[in-house]
Coordinates of C-alpha atoms in Angstrom, one line a residue:
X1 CA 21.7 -1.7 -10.5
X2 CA 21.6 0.6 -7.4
X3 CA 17.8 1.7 -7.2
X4 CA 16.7 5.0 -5.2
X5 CA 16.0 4.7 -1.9
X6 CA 12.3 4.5 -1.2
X7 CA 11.8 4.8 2.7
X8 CA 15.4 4.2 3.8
X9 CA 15.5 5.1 7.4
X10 CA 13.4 4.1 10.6
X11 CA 13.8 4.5 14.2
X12 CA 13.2 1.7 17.3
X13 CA 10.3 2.4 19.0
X14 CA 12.2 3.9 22.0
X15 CA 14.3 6.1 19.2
X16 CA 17.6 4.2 20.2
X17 CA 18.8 2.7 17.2
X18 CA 18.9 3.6 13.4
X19 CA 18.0 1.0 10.5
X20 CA 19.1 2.3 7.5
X21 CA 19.2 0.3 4.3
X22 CA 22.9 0.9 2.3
X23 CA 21.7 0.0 -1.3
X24 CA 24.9 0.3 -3.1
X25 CA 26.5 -2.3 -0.8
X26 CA 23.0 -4.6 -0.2
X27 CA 23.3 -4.1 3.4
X28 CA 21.4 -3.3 6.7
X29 CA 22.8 -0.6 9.0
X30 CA 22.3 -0.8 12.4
X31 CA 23.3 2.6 14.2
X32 CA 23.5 3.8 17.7
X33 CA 22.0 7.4 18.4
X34 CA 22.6 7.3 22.2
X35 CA 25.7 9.2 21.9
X36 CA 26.6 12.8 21.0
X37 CA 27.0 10.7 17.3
X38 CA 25.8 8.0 15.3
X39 CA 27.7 4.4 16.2
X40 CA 27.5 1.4 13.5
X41 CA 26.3 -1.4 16.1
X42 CA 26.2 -3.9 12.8
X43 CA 25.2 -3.9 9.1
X44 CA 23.6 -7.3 7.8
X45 CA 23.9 -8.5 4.5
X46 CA 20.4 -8.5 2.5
X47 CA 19.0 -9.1 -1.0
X48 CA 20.2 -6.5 -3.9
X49 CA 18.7 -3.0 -3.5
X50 CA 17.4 -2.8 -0.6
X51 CA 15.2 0.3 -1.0
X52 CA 13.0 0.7 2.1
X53 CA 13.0 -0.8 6.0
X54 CA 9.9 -0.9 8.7
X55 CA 10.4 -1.9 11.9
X56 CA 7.4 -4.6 13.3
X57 CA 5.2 -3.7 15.7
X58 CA 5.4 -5.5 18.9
X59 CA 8.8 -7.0 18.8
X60 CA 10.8 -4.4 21.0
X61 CA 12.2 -3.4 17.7
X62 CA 14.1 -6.5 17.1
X63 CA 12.2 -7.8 14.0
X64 CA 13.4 -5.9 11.1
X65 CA 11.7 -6.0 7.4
X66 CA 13.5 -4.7 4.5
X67 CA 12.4 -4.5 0.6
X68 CA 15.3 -5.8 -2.0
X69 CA 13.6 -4.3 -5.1
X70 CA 16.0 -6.3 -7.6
X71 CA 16.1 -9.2 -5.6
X72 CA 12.1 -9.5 -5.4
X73 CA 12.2 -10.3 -2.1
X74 CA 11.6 -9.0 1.7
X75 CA 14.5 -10.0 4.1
X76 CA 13.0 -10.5 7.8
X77 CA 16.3 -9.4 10.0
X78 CA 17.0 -9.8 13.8
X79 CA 18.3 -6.8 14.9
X80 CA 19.6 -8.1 17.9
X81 CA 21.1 -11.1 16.1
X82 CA 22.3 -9.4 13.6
X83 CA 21.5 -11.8 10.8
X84 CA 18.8 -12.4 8.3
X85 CA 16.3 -15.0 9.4
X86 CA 13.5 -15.1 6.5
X87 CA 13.3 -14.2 3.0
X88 CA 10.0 -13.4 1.3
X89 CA 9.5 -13.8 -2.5
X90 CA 6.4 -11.1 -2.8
X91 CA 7.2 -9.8 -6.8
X92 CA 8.5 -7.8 -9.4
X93 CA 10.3 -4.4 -7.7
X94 CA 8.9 -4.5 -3.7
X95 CA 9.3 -0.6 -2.7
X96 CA 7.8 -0.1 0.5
X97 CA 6.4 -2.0 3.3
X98 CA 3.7 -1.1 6.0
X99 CA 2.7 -3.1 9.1
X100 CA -1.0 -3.3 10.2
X101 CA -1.0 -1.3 13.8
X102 CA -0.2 -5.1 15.9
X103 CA 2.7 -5.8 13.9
X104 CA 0.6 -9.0 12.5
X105 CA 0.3 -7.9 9.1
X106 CA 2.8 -6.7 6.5
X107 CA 2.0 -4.9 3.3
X108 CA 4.4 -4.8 0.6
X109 CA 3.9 -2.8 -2.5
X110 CA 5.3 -4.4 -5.5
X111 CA 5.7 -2.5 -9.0
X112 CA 5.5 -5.3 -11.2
X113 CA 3.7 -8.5 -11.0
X114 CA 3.3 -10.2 -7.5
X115 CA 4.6 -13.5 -6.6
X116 CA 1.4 -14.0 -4.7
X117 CA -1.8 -15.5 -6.5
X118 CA -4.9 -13.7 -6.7
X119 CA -7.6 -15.7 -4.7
X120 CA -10.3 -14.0 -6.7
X121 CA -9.0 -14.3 -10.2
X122 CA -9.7 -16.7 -13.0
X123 CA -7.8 -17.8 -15.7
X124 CA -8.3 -15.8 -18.3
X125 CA -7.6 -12.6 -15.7
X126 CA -4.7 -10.4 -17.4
X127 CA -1.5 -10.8 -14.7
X128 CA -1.5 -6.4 -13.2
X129 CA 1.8 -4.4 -12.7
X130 CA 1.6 -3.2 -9.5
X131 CA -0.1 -4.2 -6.2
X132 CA 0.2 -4.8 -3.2
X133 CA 1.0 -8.1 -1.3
X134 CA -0.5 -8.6 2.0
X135 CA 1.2 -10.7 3.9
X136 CA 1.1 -12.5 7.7
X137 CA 3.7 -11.4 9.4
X138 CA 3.4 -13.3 12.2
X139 CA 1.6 -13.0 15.5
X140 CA 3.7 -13.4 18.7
X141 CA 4.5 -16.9 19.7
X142 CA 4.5 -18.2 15.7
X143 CA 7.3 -19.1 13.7
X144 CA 8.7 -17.9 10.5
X145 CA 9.0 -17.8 7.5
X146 CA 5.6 -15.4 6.7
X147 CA 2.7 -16.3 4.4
X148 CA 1.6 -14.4 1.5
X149 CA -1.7 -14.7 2.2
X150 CA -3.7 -11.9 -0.7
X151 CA -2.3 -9.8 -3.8
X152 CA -4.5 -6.7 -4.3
X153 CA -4.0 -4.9 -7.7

């Protein structure tokens, strides 16, 4: 499949490690840039094509979100770990992810149809490509795995 590479890269908040997503080989880098070069610390298996990563607020950089666009899902990594602790089915093709300033939100965009339901729509609404999946990402002191909670077309 290999998808392009949406927002591959992002830094800890004290610029110390790398998180890169490795699409071809559905992985998680974790990279040292303390030293005169990069060190692979770890890579962590995620869903297929990961295509962009986010670091959340307010974790000291340990909580790690990345979008697997074939795999239509988010995987929620511990950096520190090392390993994947939540998957989120948000849709059809998630390509990017955003965290409200706090770290307590997520938003996913999704280029086909959400997973989420549309608290406002009725029925007879016509299912949207495209939106974007708000989601709680969980406020310090709660426990995974995080909520959809509203789809925006």
């Amino acid at each position: 499949f290999e998808s392009p590479p949406v927002k591959p890269l992002a830094l800890s908040d004290d610029g110390s490690f790398l998180f890169a997503v490795n699409t071809p080989n559905n992985r998680l880098e974790i990279l040292d840039t303390t030293g005169p070069r990069l060190t692979k610390i770890k890579d962590v298996p995620v869903g297929l094509d990961p295509v962009a990563v986010a670091v959340q607020p307010g974790t000291n950089s340990n909580i790690v979100w990345v979008a697997n666009m074939v795999s239509d899902n988010v995987s929620i990594v511990d950096a520190s770990a090392g390993k994947v602790i939540a998957s989120v089915e948000v849709g059809d093709g998630p390509v990017n992810i955003h965290f409200s300033t706090d770290g307590a939100f997520a938003f996913v965009v999704v280029q086909g149809s959400p997973a989420v339901p549309d608290p406002l729509a009725t029925p007879t609404d016509n299912v949207q490509e495209g939106a974007l999946v708000a989601l709680n990402a969980v406020a310090p002191g709660s426990s995974f795995p995080a909520v959809p909670v509203v789809r925006m077309p």
